[in-house]
XYZ file of C-alpha atoms in Angstrom:
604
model
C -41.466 120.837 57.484
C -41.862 123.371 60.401
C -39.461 124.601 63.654
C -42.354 123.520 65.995
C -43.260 126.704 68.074
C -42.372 126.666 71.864
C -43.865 128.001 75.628
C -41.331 128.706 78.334
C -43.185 127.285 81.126
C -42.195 127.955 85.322
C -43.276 125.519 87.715
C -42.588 126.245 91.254
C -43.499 123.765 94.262
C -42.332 122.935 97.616
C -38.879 121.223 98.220
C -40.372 117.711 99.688
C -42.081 117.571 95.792
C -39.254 117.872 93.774
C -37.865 114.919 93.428
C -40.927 113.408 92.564
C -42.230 116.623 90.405
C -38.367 116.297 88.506
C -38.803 112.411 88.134
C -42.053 112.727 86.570
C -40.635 115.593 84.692
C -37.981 113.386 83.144
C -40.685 110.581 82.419
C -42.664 112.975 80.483
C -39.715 113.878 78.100
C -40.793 117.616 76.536
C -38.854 119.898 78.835
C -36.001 121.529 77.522
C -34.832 122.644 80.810
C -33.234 126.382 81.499
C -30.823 126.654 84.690
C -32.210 128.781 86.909
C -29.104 128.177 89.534
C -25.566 129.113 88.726
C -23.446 126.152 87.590
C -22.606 123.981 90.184
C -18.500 122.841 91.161
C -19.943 119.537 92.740
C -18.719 116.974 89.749
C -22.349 114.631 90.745
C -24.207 117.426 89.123
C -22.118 118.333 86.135
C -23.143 117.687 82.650
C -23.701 113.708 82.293
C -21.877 111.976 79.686
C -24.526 109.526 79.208
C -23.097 107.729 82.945
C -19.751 107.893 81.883
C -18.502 104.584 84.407
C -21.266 102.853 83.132
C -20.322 103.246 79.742
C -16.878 102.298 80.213
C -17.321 99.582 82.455
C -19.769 97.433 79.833
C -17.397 98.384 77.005
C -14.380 97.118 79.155
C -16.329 93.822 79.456
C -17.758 93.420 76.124
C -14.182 93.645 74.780
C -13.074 90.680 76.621
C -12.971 87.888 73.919
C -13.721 84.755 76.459
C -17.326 85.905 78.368
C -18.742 83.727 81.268
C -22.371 82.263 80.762
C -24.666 85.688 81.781
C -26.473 85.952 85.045
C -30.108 86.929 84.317
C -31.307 86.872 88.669
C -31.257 90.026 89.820
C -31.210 89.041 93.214
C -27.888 90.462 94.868
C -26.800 92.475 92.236
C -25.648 95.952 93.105
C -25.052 98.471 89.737
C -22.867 100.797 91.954
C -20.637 98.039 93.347
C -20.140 95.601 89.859
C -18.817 99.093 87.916
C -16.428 100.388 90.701
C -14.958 96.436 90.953
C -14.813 96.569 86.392
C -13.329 99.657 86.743
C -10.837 98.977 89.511
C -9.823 95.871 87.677
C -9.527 97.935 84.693
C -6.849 99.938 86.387
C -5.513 96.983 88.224
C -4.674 95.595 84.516
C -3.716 98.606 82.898
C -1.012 99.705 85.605
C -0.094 96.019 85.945
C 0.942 95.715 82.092
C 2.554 99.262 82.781
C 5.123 97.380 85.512
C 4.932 94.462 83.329
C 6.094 95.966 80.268
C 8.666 98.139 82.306
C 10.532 94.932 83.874
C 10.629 93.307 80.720
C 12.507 95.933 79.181
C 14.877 96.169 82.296
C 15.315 92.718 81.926
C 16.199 92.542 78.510
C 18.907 95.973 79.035
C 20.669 93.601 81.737
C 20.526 90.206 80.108
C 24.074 91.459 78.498
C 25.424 92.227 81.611
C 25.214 88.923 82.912
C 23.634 88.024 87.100
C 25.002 90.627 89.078
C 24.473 92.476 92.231
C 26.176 95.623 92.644
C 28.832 95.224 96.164
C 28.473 97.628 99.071
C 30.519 100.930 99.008
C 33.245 99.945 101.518
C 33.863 96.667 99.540
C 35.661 98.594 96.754
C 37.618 101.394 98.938
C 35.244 104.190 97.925
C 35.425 102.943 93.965
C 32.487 102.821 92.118
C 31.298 100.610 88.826
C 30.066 102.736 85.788
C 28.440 100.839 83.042
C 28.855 101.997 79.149
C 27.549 100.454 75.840
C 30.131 101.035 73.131
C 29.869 99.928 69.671
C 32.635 98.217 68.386
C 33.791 100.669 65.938
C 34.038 102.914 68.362
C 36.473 100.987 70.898
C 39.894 102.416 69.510
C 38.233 105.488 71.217
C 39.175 103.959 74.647
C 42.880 103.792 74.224
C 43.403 107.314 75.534
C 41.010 106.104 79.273
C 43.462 106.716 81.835
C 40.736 104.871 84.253
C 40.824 101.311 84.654
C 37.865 100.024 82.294
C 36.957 96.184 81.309
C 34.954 94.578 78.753
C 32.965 91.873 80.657
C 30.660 90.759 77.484
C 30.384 91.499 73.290
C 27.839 90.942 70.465
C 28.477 91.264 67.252
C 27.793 94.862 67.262
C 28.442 96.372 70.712
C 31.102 95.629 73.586
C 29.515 95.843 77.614
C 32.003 97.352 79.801
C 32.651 98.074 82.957
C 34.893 101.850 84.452
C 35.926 102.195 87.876
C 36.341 105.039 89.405
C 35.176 107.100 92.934
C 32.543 109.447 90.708
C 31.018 109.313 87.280
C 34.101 109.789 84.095
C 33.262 113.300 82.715
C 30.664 113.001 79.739
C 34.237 113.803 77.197
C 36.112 110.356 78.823
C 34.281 108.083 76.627
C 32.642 108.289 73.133
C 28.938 107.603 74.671
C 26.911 108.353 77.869
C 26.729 106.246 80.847
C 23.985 102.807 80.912
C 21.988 103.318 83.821
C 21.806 99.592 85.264
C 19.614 100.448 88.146
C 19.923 98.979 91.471
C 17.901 95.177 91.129
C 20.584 92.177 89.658
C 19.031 90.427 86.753
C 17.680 87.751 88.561
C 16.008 90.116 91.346
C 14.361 91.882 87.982
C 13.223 88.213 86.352
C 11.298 87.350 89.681
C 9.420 90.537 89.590
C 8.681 90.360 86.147
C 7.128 86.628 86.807
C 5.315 87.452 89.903
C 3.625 90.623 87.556
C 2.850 88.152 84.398
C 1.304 85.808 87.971
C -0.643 88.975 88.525
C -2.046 90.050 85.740
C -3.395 86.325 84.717
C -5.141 86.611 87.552
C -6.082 89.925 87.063
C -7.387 88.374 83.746
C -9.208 85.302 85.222
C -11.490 88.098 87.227
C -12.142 90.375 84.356
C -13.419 87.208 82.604
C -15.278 86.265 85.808
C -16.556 89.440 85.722
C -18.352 89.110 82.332
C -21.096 87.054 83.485
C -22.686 90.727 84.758
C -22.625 91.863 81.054
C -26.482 91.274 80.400
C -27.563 92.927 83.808
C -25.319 95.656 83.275
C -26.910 96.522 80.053
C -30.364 96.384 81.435
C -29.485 98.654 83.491
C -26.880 100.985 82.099
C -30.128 103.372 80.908
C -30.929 103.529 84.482
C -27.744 104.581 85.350
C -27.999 107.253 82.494
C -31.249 108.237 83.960
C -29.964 108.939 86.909
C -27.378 110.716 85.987
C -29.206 112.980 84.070
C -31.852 113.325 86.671
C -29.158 114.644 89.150
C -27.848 117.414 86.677
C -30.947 118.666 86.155
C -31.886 118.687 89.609
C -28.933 121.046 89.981
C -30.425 123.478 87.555
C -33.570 124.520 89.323
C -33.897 127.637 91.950
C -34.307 126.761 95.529
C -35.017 129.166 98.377
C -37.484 129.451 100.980
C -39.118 125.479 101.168
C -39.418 125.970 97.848
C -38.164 125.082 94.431
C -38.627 126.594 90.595
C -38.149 124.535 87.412
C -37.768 126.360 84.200
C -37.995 125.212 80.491
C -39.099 125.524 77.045
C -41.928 122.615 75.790
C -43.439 122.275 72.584
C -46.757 123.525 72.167
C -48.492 119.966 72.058
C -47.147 119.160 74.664
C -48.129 121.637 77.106
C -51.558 119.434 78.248
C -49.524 116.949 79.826
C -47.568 119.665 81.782
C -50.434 121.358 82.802
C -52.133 118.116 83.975
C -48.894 117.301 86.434
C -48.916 120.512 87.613
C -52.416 120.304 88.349
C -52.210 116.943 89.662
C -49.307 117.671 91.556
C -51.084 121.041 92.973
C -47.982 122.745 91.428
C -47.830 126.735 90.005
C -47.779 127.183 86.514
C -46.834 129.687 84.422
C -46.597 129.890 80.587
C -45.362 132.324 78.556
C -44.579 133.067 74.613
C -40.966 133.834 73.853
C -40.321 137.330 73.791
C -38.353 139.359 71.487
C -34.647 138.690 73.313
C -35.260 135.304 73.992
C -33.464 132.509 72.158
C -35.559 129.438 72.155
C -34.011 125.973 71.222
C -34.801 124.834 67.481
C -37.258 121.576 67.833
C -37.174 120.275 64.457
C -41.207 118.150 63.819
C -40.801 116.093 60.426
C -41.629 112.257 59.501
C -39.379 109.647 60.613
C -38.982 108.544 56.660
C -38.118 111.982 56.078
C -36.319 112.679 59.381
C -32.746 112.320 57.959
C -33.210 115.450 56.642
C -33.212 116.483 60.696
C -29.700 114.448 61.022
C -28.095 116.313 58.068
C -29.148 119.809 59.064
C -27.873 119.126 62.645
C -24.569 118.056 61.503
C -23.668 121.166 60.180
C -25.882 123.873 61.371
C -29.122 124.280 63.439
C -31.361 126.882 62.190
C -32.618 129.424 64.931
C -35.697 129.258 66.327
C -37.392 132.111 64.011
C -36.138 130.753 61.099
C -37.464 127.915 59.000
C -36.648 124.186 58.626
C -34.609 122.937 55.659
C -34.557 119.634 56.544
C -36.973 118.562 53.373
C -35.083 120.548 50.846
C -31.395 119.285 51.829
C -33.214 115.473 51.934
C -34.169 115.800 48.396
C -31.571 117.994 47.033
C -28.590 116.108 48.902
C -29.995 113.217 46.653
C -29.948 114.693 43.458
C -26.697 116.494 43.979
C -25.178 112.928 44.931
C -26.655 111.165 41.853
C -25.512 113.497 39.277
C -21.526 113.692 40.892
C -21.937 109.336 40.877
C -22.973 109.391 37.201
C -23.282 106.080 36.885
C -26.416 103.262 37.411
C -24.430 100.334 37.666
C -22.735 101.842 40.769
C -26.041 102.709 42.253
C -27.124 99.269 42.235
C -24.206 98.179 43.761
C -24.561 100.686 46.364
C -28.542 99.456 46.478
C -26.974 95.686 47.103
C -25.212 97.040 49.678
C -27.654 98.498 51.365
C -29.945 95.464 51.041
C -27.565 93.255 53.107
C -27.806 95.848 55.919
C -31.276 96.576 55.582
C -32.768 94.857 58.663
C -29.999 95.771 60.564
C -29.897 99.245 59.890
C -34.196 98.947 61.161
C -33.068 98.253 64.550
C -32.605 101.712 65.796
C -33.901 105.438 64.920
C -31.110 106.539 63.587
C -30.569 103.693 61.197
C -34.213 103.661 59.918
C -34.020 107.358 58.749
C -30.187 106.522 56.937
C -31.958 103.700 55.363
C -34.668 106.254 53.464
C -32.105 108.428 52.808
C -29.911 105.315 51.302
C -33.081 104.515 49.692
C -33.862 107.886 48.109
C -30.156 108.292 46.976
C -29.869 104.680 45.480
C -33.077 105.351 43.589
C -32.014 108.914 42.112
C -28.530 107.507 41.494
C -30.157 104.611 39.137
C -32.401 107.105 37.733
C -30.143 109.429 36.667
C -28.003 106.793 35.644
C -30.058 105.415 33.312
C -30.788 108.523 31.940
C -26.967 109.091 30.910
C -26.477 105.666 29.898
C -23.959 104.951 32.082
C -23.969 100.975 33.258
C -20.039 100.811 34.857
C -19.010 103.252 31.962
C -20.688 101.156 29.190
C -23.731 102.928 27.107
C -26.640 100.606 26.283
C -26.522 99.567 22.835
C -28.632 101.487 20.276
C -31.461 98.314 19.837
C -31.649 97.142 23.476
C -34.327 97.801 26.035
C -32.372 100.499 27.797
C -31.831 103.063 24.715
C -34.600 104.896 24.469
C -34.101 105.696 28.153
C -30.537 107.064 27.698
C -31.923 110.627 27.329
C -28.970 112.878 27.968
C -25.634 112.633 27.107
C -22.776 113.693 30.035
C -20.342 114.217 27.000
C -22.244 117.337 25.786
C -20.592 120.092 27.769
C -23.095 122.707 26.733
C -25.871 120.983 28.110
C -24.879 119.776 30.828
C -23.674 123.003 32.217
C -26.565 124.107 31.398
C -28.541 121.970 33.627
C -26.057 122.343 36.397
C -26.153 126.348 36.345
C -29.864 125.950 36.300
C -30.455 123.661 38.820
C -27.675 126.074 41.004
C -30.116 128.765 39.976
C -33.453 127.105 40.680
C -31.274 125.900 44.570
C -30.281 129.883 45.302
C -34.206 131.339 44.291
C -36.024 128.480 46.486
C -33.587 129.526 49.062
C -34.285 133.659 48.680
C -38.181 132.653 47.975
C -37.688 130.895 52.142
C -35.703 134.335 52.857
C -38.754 136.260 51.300
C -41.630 134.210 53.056
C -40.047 135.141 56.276
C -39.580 138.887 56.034
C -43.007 139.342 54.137
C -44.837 142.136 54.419
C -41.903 144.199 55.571
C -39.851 145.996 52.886
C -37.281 144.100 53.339
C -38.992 141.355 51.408
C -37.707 143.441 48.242
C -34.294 142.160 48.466
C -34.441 138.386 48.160
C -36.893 138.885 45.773
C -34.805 141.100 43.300
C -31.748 138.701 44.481
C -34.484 135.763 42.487
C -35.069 138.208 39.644
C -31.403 138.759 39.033
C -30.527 134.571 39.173
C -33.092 134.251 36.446
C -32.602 136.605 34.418
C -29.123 136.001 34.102
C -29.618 132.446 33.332
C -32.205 133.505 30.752
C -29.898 135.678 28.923
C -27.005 133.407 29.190
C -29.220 130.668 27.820
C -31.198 132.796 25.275
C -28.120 134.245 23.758
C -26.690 130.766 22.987
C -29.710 129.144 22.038
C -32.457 131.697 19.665
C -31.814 132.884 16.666
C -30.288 136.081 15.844
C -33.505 138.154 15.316
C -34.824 137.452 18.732
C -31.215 138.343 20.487
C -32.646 142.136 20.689
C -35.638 140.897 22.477
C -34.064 138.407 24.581
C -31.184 141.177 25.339
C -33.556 143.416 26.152
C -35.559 141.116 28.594
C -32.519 139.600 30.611
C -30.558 143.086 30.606
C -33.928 144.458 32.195
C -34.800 141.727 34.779
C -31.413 142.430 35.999
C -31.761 145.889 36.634
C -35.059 145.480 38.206
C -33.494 143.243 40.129
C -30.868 145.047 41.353
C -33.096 147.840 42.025
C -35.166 145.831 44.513
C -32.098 144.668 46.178
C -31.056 148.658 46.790
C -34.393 149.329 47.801
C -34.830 146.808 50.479
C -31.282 146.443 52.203
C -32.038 148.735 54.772
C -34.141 148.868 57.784
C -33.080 152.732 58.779
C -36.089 154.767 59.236
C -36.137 157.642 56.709
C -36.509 160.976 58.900
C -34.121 163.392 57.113
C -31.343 164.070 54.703
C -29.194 161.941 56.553
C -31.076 158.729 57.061
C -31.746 158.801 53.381
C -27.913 159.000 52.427
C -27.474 156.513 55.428
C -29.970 154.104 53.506
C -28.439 154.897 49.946
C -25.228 153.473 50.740
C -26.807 150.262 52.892
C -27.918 150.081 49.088
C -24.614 150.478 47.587
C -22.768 147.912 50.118
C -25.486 145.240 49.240
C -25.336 145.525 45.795
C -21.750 144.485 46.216
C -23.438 140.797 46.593
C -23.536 140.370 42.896
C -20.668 138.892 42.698
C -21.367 136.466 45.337
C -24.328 135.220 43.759
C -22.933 134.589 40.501
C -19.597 132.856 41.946
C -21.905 130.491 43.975
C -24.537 129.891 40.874
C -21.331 128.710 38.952
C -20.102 126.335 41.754
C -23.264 124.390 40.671
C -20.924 123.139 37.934
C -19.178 120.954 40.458
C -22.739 118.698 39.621
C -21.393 118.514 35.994
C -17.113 118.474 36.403
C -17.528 115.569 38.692
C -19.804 113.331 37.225
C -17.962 113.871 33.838
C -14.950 112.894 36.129
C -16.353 109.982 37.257
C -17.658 108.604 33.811
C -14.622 109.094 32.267
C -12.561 107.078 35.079
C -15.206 104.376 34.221
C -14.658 104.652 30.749
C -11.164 104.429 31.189
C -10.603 101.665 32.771
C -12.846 100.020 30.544
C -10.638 100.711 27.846
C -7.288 99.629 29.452
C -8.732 96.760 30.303
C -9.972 95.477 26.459
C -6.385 96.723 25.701
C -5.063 94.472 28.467
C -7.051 91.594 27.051
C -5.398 91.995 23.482
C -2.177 92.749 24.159
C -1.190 89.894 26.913
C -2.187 86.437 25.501
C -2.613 84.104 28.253
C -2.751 86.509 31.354
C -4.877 88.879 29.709
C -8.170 87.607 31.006
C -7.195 87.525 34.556
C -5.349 91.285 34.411
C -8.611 92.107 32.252
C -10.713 91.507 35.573
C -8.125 92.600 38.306
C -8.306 96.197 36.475
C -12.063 96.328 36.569
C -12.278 95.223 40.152
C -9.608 97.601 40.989
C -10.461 100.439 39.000
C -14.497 100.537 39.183
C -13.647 99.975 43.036
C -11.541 103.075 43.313
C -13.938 105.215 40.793
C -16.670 104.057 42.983
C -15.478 104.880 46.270
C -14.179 108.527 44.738
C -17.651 108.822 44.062
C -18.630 108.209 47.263
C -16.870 110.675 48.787
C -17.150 113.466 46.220
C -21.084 113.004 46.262
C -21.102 113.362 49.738
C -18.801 116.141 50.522
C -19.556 118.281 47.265
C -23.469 117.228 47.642
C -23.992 118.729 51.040
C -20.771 121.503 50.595
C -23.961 123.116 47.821
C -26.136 122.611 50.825
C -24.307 123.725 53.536
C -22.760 127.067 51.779
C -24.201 128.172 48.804
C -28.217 126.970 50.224
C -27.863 128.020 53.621
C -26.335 131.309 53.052
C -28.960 132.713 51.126
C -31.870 130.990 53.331
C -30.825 131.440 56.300
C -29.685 134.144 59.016
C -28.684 132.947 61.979
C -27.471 129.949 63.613
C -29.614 128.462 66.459
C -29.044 125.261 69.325
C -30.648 122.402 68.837
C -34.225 121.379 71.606
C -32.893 118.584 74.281
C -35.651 117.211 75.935
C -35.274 116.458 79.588
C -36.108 112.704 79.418
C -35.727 109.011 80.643
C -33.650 106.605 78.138
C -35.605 103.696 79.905
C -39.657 103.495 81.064
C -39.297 101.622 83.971
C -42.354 99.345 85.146
């Protein structure tokens, strides 16, 4: 649970190394490179997008539903050439449907109109046809046309006809605007429209020809992504004089292998710690069972590099918060169940190894916690069963189970002051999360002493929490501000730093009450469960017959829905506590996230 520290390291050679020095670079994987060129216009050595064509083309091909057996040979098979002939018949298709589609529609406007081609100019003495769709209701509109008009076809709902005259009737002449026919007779538009369906089969028959190169397109796509990102980066380095520089930030195990290619390579090396202005990249170093704690911090916010990792914490307390808004341990094994049928697949990839111990740890906490309520889809274990003496706390006692939440809020906010403590320790400034910590707990021992001891021991208790506070808050004024104290004025200057943190009280006791989202939602949930529960014994009794069916179609329904509002609720409110209430009293400052320079593919 560490931000692994980093060396900015230079390496500078001559030109004829580099693309060997950048190659091997790339193979080793550790560099987080920084440009040492301004950006480049030239779009080859822009930003990859993973080899954008390369992406597209194999997802063009692997949506084609009828594939071609797979060519495995190698043997005249060009990477460059197969994507630019996918994509070209990608465009082929898609601006072949485009004329496609548009004839279709122009045939079907003219199909009313009957075959027709429109006669020359001189053939009607300098009249011209103008075309108008009328509906029907509408006709008696026409008896006022002083223009000669005729109706030369009628539906049921609209009458074609037909206006002569030498320019277009004013848009006032007739109740609706003009039907542009177009220029092509029906006929002329029907043989277009067949010779584009002729195209775009065979347009079709290639694209399914061309999904025989799906397997060696694969193989190579990572090359292609390689190289992609190999020509970016070669963008980024400083070249002048026969010479080139290459600049980046490595992780401090890794150095060795740098320093062995540069000596190996008879390359200059430089390495350096990061100095005060310098903004490193945050490289995260944790387990791979525990490295979905890494995923969730990245998703919303990437510590900076002198701050600390929270990727443990948020793992464990993501679970917890998630299995007391779900509330329920028959919905934990179902989501267990689930997660079972998925299990190998999930294995086949990074990624889908670390959600499956997160799955894991959430399904497991959900069950526990669970069985500690009682809850079994809504249904309590009976008083002489197995399961009883487990059922330890009861979600239908308010005052404990706000209790709980507040202090599990108020255990969440002091871990997260006790990180902001660690990191500001020995400096003065160490005073403030620490009377922040004072002030959660003694709050939350006064609020729970008052309501709990007896009435002699409220003096004492009074006395205690009242005081802690004011410590507290005396440690916060103390240690707000970093203004050196050299007069009158830097002391009043300090004073009212104190005064203007102080003003933070309320903050922390509005976020140490949105802890009792933990409780409000998992009440919510077990009484949805217990709900439909009950409709559906009332359904039972009071439709003979039917009841037994409408008894089950209301618990599929309703756990179903209750389930799946669990689902989301754990996971939005469980990592909302993470991402705002933890995170803004842990950490200060947002960082970027390390991305190594590296191959996708070891080539042999």
């Amino acid at each position: 649970m560490a931000i692994e520290p980093l060396k900015r390291l230079s390496l500078v050679g001559s030109q004829a190394q580099k693309p060997v020095v950048m190659d091997r670079l790339q193979a080793l994987g550790c560099l987080h490179l920084v440009p040492l060129a301004p950006a480049s216009s030239q779009p080859e050595t822009l930003p990859p997008e993973h080899a954008v064509e390369a992406r597209q083309a194999l997802r063009y091909l692997l949506d084609e539903p009828e594939k071609r057996r797979q060519v495995h040979n190698e043997a005249g098979f060009d990477l460059a050439t197969t994507i630019r002939s996918v994509l070209a018949n990608k465009d082929q298709i898609r601006a072949t449907l485009d004329r496609r589609d548009a004839l279709a529609e122009r045939a079907k406007a003219l199909a009313p109109w009957g075959d027709f081609s429109l006669p020359p100019g001189e053939a009607l003495a300098g009249e011209k046809l103008w075309f108008y769709t009328v509906p029907l209701r509408r006709l008696k509109e026409l008896e006022g046309l002083t223009l000669p008009w005729q109706v030369v076809h009628q539906d049921n709902r609209e009458a074609f006809l037909v206006v002569i005259a030498p320019e277009e009737p004013p848009p006032d002449a007739l109740p609706v605007p003009r039907t542009h026919t177009g220029a092509l007779s029906l006929s002329q538009v029907e043989q277009q429209l067949e010779a584009a369906e002729l195209e775009l089969e065979a347009l079709e028959a290639d694209r399914r020809a061309l999904t025989r190169w799906i397997y060696l397109l694969s193989k190579h796509f990572a090359r292609a992504e390689d190289q992609a990102v190999l020509t970016h980066a070669q963008s980024l380095t400083r070249d002048a004089d026969g010479l080139f520089a290459v600049q980046g930030w490595v992780g401090l195990p890794r150095v060795p292998a740098v320093e062995a290619l540069a000596a190996e390579q008879g390359l200059a090396l430089l390495i350096e710690d990061p100095e005060p202005g310098d903004a490193p990249p945050t490289l995260l170093t944790n387990p791979e069972r525990l490295g979905a704690g890494e995923d969730l911090v990245g998703f919303y916010q990437m510590p900076a590099y002198d701050s600390f990792d929270p990727s443990r914490i948020l793992f464990f307390s993501f679970a917890l918060f998630f299995a007391m808004i779900l509330s329920d341990a028959g919905y934990a094994a179902l989501l267990g169940l689930g997660l079972l049928l998925f299990w190998r697949k999930l294995g086949g990839s990074t990624k889908g190894r670390r959600f499956r111990v997160l799955a894991s740890s959430i399904t497991a906490t959900s069950f526990a916690w669970g069985v500690l309520i009682g809850s079994y889809f809504g249904v309590a274990p009976p008083p002489d069963s197995l399961l009883a003496p487990l059922h330890l706390l009861d979600i239908q006692d308010f005052d404990s189970m706000m209790r709980l939440s507040v202090g599990i809020g108020v255990l969440h906010l002091v871990l997260a002051n006790l990180v902001q403590v660690g990191k500001r320790w020995p400096r003065p400034q160490a005073l403030t999360p620490i009377g922040w910590s004072l002030v959660a707990l003694s709050g939350f021992g006064l609020w729970l002493g008052l309501s709990l001891a007896p009435a002699a021991r409220v003096a004492t208790i009074e006395w205690l929490g009242y005081g802690g506070i004011a410590v507290g808050l005396l440690l916060v004024f103390i240690g707000s501000s970093e203004r050196p104290i050299n007069g009158l004025g830097s002391l009043l200057w300090r004073g009212l730093d104190g005064m203007l943190a102080l003003t933070q009280v309320t903050k922390i006791f509005g976020d140490t009450l949105s802890y009792l989202r933990l409780f409000a939602l998992g009440l919510a949930s077990a009484s949805l469960a217990l709900t439909f529960n009950d409709l559906a014994v009332r359904v039972d009794a009071d439709v003979p017959g039917l009841g037994l069916l409408l008894q089950i179609l209301l618990l599929l329904i309703g756990h179903s829905l209750n389930l799946a509002l669990g689902l989301v609720s754990g996971v939005v409110h469980g990592l909302r506590l993470n991402y705002i209430e933890f995170y803004n009293w842990a950490l200060s400052g947002e960082g970027y996230p390390f991305r190594p320079f590296k191959k996708t593919e070891s080539i042999e």
